[in-house]
PDB file of C-alpha atoms in Angstrom:
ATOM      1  CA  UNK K 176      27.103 -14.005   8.453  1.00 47.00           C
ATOM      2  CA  UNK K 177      27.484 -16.482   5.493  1.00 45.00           C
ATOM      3  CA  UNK K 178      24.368 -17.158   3.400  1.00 46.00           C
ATOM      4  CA  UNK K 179      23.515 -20.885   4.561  1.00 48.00           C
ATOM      5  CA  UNK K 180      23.411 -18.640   8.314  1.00 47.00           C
ATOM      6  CA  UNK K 181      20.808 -15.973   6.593  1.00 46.00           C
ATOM      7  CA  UNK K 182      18.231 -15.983   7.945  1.00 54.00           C
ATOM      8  CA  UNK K 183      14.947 -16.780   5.074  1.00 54.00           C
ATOM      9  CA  UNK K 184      11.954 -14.890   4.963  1.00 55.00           C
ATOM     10  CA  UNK K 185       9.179 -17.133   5.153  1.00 58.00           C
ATOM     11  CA  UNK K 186       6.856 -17.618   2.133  1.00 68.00           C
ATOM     12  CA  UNK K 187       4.508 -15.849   1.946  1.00 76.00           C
ATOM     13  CA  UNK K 188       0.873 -17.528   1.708  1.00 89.00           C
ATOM     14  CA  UNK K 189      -0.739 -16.787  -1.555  1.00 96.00           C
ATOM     15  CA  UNK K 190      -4.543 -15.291  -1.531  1.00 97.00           C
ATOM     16  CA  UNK K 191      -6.784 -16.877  -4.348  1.00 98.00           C
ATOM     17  CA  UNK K 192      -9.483 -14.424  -5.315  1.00 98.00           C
ATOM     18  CA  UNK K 193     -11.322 -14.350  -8.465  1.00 98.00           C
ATOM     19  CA  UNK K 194     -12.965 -11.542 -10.467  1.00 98.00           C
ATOM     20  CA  UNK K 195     -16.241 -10.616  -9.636  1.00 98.00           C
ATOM     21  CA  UNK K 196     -16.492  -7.908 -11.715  1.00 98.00           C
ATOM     22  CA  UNK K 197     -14.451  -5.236 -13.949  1.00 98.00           C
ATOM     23  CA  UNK K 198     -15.342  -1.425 -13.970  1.00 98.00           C
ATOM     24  CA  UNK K 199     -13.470   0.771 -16.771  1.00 97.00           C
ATOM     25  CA  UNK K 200     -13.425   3.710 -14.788  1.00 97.00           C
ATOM     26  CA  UNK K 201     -11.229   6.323 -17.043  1.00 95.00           C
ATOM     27  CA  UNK K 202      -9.994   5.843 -20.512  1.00 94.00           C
ATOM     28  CA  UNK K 203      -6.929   4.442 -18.724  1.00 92.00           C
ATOM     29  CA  UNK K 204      -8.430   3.337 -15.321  1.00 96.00           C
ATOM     30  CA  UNK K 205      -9.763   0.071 -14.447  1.00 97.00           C
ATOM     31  CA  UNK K 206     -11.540  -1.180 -11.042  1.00 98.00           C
ATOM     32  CA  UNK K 207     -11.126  -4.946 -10.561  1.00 98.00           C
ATOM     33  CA  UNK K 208     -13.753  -6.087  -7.916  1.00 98.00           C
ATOM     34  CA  UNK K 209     -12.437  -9.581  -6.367  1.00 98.00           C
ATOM     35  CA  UNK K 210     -13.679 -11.721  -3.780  1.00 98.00           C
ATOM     36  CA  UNK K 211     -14.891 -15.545  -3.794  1.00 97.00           C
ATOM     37  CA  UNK K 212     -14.037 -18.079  -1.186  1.00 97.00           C
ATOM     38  CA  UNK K 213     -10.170 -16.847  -0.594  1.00 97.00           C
ATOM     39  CA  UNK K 214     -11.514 -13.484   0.408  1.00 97.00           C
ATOM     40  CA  UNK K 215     -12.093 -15.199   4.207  1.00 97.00           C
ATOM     41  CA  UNK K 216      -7.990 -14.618   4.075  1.00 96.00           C
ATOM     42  CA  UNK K 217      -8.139 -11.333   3.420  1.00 97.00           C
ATOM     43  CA  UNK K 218      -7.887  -8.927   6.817  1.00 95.00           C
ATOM     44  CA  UNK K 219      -7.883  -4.964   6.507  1.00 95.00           C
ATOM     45  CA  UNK K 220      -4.902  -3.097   7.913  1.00 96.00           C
ATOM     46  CA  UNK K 221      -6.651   0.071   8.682  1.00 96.00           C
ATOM     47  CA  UNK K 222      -4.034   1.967   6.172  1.00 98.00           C
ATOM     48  CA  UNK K 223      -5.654   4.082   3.422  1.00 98.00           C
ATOM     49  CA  UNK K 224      -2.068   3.124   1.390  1.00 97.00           C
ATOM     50  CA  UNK K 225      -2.781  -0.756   2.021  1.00 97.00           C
ATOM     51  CA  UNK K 226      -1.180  -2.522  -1.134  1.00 97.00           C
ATOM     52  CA  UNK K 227      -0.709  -5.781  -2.130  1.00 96.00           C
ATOM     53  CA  UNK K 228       2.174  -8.215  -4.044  1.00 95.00           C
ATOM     54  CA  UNK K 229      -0.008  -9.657  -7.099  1.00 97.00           C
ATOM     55  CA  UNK K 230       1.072 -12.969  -8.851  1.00 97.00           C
ATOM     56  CA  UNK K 231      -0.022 -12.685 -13.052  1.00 96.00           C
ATOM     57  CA  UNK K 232       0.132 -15.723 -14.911  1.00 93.00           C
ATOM     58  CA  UNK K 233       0.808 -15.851 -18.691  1.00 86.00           C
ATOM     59  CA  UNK K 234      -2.459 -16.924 -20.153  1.00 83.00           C
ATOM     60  CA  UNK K 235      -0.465 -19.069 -22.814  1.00 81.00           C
ATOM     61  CA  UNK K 236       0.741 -21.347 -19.772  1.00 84.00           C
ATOM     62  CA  UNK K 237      -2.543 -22.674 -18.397  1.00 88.00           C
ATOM     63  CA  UNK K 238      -1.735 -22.764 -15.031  1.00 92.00           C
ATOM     64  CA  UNK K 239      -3.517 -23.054 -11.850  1.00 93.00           C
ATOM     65  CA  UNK K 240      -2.770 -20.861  -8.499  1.00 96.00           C
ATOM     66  CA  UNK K 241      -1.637 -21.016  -5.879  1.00 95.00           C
ATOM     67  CA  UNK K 242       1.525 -21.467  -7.615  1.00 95.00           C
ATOM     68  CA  UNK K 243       4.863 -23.401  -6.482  1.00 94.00           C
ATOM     69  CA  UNK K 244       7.108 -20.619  -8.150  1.00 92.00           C
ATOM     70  CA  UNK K 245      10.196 -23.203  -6.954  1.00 93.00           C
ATOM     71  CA  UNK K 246       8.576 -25.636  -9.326  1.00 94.00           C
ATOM     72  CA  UNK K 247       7.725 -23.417 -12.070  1.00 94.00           C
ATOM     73  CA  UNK K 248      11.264 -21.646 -11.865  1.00 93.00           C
ATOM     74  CA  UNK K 249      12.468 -25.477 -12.928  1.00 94.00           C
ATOM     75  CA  UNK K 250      10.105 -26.111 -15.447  1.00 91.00           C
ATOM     76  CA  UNK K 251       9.224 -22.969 -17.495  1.00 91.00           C
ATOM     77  CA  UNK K 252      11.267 -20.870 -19.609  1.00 89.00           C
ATOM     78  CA  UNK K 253      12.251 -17.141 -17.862  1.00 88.00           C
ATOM     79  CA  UNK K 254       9.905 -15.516 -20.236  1.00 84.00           C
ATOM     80  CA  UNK K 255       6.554 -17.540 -19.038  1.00 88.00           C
ATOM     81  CA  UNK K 256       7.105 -17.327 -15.384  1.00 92.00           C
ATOM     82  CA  UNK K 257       4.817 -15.501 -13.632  1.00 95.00           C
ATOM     83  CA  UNK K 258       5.305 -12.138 -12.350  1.00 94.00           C
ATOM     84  CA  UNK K 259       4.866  -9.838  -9.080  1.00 94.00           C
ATOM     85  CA  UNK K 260       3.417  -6.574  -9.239  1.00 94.00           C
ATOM     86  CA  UNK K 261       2.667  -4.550  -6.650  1.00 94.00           C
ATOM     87  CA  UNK K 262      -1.317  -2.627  -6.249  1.00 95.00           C
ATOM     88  CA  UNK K 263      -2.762  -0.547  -3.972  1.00 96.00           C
ATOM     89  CA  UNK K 264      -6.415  -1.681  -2.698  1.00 97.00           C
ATOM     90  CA  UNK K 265      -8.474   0.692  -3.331  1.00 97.00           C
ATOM     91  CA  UNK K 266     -11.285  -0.424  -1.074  1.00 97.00           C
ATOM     92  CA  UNK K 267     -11.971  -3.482   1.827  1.00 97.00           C
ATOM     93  CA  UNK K 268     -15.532  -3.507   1.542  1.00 97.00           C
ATOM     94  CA  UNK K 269     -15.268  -7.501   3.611  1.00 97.00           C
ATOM     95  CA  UNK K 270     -18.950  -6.852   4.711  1.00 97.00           C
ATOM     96  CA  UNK K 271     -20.516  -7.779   0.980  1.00 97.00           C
ATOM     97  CA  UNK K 272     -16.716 -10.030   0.593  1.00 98.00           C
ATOM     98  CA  UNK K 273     -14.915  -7.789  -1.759  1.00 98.00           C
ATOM     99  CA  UNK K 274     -11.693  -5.871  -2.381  1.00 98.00           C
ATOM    100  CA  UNK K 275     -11.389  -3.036  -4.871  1.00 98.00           C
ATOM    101  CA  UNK K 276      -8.116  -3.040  -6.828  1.00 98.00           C
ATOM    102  CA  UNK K 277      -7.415  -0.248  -9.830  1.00 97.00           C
ATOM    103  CA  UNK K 278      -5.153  -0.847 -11.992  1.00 96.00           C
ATOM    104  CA  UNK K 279      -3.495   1.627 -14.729  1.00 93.00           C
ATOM    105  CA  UNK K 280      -3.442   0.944 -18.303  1.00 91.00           C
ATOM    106  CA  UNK K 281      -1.916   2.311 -21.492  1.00 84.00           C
ATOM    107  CA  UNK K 282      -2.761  -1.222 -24.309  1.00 81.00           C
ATOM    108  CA  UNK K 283      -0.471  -3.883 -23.852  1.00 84.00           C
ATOM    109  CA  UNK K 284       2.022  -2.600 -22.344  1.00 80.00           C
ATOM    110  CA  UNK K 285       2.924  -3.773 -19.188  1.00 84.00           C
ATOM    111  CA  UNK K 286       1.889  -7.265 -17.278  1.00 91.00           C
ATOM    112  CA  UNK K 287      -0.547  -6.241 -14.936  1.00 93.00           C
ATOM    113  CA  UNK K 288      -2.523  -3.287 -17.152  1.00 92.00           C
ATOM    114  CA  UNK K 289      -3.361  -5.881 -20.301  1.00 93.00           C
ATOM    115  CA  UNK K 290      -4.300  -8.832 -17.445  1.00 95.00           C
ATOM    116  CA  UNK K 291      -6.929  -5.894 -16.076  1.00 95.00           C
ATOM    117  CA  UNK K 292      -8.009  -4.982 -19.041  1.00 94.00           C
ATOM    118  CA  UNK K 293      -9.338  -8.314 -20.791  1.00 94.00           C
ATOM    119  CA  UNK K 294     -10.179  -9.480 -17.216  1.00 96.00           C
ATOM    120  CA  UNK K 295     -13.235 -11.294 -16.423  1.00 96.00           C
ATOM    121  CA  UNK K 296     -15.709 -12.873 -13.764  1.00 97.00           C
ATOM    122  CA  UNK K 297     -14.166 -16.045 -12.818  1.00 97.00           C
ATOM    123  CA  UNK K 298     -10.591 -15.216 -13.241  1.00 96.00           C
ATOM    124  CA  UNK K 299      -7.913 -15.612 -10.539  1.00 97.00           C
ATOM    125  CA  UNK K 300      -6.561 -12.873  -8.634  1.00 97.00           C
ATOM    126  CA  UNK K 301      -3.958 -13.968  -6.700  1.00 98.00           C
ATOM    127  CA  UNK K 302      -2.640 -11.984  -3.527  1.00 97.00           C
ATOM    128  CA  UNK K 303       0.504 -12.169  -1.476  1.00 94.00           C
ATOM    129  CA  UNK K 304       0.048 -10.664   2.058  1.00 88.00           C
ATOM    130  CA  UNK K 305      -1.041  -6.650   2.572  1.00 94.00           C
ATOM    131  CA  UNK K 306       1.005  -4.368   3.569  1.00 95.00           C
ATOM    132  CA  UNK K 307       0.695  -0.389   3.825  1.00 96.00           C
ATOM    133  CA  UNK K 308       1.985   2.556   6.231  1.00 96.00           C
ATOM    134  CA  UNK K 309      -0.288   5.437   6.396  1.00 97.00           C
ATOM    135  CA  UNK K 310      -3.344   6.669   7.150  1.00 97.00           C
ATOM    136  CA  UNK K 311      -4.748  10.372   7.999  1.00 98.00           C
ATOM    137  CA  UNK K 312      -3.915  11.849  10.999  1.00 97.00           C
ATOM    138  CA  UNK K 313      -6.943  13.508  12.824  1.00 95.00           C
ATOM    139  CA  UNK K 314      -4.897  15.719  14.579  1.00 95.00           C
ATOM    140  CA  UNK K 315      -2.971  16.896  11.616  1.00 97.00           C
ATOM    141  CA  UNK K 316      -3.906  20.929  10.909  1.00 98.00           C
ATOM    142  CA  UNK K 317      -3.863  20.457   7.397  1.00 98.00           C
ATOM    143  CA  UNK K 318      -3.232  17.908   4.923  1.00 98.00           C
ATOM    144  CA  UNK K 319      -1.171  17.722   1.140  1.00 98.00           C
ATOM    145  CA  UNK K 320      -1.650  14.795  -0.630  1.00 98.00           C
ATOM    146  CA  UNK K 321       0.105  14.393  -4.242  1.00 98.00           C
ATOM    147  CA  UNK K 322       0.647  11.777  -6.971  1.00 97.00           C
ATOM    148  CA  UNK K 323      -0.113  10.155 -10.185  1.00 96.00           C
ATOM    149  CA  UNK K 324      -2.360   8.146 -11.491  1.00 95.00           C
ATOM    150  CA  UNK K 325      -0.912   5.219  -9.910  1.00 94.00           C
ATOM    151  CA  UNK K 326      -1.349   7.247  -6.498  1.00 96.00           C
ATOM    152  CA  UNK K 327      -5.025   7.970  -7.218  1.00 97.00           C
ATOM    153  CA  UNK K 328      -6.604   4.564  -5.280  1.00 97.00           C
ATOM    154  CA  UNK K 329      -4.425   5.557  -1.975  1.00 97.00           C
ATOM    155  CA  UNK K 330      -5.576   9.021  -2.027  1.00 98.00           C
ATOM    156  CA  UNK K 331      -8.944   8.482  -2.768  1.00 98.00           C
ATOM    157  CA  UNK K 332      -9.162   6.406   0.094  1.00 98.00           C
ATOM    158  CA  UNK K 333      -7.265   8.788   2.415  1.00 98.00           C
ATOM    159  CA  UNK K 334      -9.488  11.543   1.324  1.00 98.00           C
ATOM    160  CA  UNK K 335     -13.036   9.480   2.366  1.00 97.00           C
ATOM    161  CA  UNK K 336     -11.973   8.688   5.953  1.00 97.00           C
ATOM    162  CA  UNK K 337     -10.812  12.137   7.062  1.00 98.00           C
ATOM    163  CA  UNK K 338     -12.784  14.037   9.333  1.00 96.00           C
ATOM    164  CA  UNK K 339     -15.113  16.440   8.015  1.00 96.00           C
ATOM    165  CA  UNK K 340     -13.566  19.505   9.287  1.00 97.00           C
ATOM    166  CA  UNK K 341     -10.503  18.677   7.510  1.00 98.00           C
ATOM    167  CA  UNK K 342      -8.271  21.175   5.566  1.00 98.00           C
ATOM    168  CA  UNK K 343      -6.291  21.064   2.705  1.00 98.00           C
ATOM    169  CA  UNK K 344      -4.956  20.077  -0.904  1.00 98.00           C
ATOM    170  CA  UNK K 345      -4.321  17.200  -3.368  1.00 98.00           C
ATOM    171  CA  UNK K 346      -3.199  17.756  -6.250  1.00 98.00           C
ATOM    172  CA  UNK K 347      -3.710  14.021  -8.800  1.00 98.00           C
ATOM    173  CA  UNK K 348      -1.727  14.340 -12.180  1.00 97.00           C
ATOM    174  CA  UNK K 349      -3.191  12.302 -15.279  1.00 97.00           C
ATOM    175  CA  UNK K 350      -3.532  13.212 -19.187  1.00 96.00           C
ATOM    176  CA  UNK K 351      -6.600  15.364 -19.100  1.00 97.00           C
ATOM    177  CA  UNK K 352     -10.152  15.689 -17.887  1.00 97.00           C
ATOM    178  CA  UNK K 353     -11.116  12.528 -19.067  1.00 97.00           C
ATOM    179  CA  UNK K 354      -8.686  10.732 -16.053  1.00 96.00           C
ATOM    180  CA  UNK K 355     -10.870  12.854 -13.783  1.00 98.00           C
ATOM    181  CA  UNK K 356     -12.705  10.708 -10.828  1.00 97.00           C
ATOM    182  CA  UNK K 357     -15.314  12.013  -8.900  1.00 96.00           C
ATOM    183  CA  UNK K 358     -13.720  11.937  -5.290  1.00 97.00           C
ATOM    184  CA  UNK K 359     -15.187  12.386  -2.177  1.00 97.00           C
ATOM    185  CA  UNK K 360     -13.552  14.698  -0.138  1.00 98.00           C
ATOM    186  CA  UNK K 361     -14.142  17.476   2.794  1.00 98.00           C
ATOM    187  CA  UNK K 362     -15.686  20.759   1.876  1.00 97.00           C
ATOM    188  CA  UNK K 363     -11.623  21.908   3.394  1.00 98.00           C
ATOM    189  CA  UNK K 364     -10.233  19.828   1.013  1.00 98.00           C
ATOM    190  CA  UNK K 365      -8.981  21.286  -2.526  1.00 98.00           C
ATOM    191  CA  UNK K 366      -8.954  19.021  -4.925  1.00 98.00           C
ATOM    192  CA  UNK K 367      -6.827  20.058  -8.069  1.00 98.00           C
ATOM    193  CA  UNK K 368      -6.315  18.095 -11.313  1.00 98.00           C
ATOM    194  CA  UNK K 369      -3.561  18.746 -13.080  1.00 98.00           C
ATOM    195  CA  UNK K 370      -2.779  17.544 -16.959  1.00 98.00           C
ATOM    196  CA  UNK K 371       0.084  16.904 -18.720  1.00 96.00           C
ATOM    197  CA  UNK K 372      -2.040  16.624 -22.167  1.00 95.00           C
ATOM    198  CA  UNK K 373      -0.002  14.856 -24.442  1.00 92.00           C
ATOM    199  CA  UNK K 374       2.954  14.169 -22.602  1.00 94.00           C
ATOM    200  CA  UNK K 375       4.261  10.742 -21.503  1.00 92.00           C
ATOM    201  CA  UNK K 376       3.673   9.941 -17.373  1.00 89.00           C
ATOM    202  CA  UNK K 377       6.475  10.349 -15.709  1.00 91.00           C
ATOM    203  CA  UNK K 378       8.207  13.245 -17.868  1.00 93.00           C
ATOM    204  CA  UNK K 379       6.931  16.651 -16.795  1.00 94.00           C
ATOM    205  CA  UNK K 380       7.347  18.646 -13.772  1.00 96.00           C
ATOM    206  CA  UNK K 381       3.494  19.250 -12.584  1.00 96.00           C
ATOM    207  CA  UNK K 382       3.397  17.806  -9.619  1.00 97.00           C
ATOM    208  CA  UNK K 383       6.494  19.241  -8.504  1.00 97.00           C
ATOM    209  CA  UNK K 384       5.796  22.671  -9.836  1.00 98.00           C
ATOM    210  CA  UNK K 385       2.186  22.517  -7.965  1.00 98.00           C
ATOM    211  CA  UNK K 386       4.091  21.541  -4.797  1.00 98.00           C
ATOM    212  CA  UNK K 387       6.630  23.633  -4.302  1.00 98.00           C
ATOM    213  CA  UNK K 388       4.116  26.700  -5.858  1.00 97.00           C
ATOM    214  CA  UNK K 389       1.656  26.213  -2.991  1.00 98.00           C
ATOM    215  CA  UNK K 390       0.913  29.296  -0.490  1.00 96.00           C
ATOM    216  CA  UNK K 391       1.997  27.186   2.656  1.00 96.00           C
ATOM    217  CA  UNK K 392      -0.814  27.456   5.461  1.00 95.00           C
ATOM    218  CA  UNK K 393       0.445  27.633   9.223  1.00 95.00           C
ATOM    219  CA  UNK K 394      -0.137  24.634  11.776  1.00 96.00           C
ATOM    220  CA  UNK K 395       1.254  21.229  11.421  1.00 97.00           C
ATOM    221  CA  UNK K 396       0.851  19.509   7.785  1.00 98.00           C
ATOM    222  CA  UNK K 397       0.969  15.726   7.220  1.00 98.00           C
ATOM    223  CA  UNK K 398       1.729  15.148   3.655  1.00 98.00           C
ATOM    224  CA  UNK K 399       1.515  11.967   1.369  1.00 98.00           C
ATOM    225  CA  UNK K 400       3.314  11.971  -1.827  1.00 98.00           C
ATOM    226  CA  UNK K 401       3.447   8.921  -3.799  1.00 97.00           C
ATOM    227  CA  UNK K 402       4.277   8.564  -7.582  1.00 95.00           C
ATOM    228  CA  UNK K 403       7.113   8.451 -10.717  1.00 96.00           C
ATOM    229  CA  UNK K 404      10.299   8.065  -8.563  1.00 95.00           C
ATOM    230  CA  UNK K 405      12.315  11.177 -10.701  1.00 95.00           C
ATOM    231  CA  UNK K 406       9.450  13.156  -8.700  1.00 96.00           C
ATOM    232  CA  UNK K 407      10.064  12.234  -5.559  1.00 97.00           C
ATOM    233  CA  UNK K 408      13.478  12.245  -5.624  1.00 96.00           C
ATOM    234  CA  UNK K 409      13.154  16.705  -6.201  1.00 96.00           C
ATOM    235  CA  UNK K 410       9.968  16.398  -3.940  1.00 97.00           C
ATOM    236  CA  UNK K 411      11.487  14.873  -0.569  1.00 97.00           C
ATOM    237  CA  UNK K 412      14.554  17.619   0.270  1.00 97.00           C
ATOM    238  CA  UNK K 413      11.986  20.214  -0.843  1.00 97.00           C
ATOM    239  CA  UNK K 414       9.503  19.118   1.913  1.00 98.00           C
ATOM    240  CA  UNK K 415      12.093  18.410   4.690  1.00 97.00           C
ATOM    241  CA  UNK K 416      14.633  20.345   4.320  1.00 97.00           C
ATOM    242  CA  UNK K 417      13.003  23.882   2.621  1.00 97.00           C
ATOM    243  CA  UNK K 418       9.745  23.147   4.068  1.00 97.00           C
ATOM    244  CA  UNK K 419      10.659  21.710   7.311  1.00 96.00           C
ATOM    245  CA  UNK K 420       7.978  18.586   7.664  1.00 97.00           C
ATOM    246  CA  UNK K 421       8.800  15.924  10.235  1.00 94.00           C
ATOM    247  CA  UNK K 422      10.009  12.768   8.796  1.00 93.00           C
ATOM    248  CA  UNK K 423       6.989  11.445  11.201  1.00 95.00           C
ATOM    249  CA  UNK K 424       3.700  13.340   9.020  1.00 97.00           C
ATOM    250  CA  UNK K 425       5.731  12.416   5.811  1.00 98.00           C
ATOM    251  CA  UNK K 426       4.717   9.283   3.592  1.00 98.00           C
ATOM    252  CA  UNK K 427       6.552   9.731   0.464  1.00 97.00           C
ATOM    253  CA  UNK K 428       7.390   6.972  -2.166  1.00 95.00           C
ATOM    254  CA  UNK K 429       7.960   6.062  -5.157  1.00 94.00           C
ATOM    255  CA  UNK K 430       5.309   3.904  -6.750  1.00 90.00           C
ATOM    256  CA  UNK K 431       6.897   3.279 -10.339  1.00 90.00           C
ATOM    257  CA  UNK K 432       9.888   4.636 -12.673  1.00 92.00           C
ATOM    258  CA  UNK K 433       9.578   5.879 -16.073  1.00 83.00           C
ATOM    259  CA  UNK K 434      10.857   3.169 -18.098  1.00 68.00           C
ATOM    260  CA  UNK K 435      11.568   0.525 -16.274  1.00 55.00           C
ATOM    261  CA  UNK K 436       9.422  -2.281 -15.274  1.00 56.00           C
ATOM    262  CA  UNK K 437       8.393  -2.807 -11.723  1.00 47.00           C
ATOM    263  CA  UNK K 438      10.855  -6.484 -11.260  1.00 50.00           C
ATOM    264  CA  UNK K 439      13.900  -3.978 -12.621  1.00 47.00           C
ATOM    265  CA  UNK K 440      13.043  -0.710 -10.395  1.00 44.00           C
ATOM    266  CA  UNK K 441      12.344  -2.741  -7.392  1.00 46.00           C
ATOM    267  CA  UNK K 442      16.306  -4.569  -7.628  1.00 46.00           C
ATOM    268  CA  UNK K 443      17.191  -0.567  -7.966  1.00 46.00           C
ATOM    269  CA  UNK K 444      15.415   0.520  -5.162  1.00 47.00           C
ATOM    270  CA  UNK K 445      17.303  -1.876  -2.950  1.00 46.00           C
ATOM    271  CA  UNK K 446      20.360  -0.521  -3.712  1.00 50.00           C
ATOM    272  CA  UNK K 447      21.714   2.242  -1.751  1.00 49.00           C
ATOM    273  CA  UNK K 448      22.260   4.544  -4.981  1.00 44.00           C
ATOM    274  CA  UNK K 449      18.502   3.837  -5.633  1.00 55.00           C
ATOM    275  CA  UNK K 450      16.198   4.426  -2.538  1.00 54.00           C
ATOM    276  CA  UNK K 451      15.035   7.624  -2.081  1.00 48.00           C
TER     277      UNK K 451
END
């Protein structure tokens, strides 16, 4: 097929929220409460993984959204277009007309960390399409859940719609007991912290160590493991092939890649060499 024959994805409609409010949450944790008159757009998917495309702006360009990225591609300089990150949502609460998005921050690194944290009420959030794959299976006999920080908002969601006979661990990496959240959770669910301390995200072997050092209970597991993608890659044979889990009660991903922004690692992914 040549490329005028390709067939084109159609665009994508973008979702104008603004901020309602911002919630620092942990030292490196903030909640971004949207809503506003594009909310009416919004629809929840039912997955406790639901994620979004975002669209950040550079501040320095003034510009107004929805944005005509066509346009802007022809008129701005590489370095002040906007850019697309991807977010879980950490809540639909559509009743009172809000969404619940947490982002990550370390300073001013990054595009969509420094936007969170010197966001305010009024700003534009801007939204393209939800997607998401899993939710918790009821009939699952026990459940592992395991990521990062960026993995937190997914499985703190998974953990407050399981039943209440529900069994269990997750185990949630971040720097130390200040990154701790109060979860809710069943009484059969463990939840374990784990910190790195001092070390950078995305350089230790916690998560996989906790993992593969787990006393594996009998019965049928459904396990969600989301995080750094040099984690994944050692997690995924480890939980098919030594441990056996279908490929249907596994949701495992790769949410971000120690250094590399999220534009470069999601080219990579796409790649056979690069998808896990």
């Amino acid at each position: 097929m040549t490329a005028p024959e390709r067939r084109q994805r159609p665009k994508r409609p973008q979702i104008v929220l603004e901020v309602i409010e911002r919630i620092q949450l942990t030292p490196h944790l903030v909640r971004i409460v949207a809503g506003g008159p594009g909310i009416a757009a919004v629809e929840e998917n039912g997955k406790t993984d639901a994620y979004a495309k975002m669209i950040f702006a550079d501040p320095s360009a003034n510009l107004t959204p929805p944005y005509d990225m066509e346009v802007l591609r022809e008129q701005l300089p590489q370095d002040q277009l906007p850019s697309i990150r991807t977010y879980s949502i950490r809540r639909f609460d559509l009743a009172n007309g809000q969404i619940w998005v947490d982002f990550v921050v370390h300073g001013t690194e990054g595009v969509a960390g420094p936007w969170a944290d010197n966001a305010k009420p009024g700003d534009p959030l801007v939204l393209l399409g939800i997607g998401g794959g899993y939710a918790p299976d009821p009939e699952a006999d026990w459940h592992l859940l395991a990521g990062d920080e960026a993995a937190i908002p997914a499985i703190a969601a998974a953990l407050e719609v399981m039943p209440s006979d529900a069994r269990g661990v997750a185990f949630l990496e971040v720097q130390d007991e200040q990154g701790q959240l109060d979860l809710t959770a069943p009484e059969g669910i463990e939840v374990v912290w784990l910190h790195r301390g001092q070390a950078e995200a995305g350089t230790t072997d916690l998560l996989i160590d906790a993992v593969r050092g787990l006393e594996w209970p009998d019965g049928t597991v459904q396990v969600f493991a989301h995080g750094e993608r040099g984690a994944m890659k050692q997690l995924r044979p480890f939980l098919t092939e030594d441990r056996g889990v279908d490929r249907s009660q596994l949701s495992l991903s790769a949410y971000w890649a120690h250094g590399r922004r999220e534009d470069a690692f999601q080219a990579e992914k796409r790649e056979p060499i690069g998808q896990i």
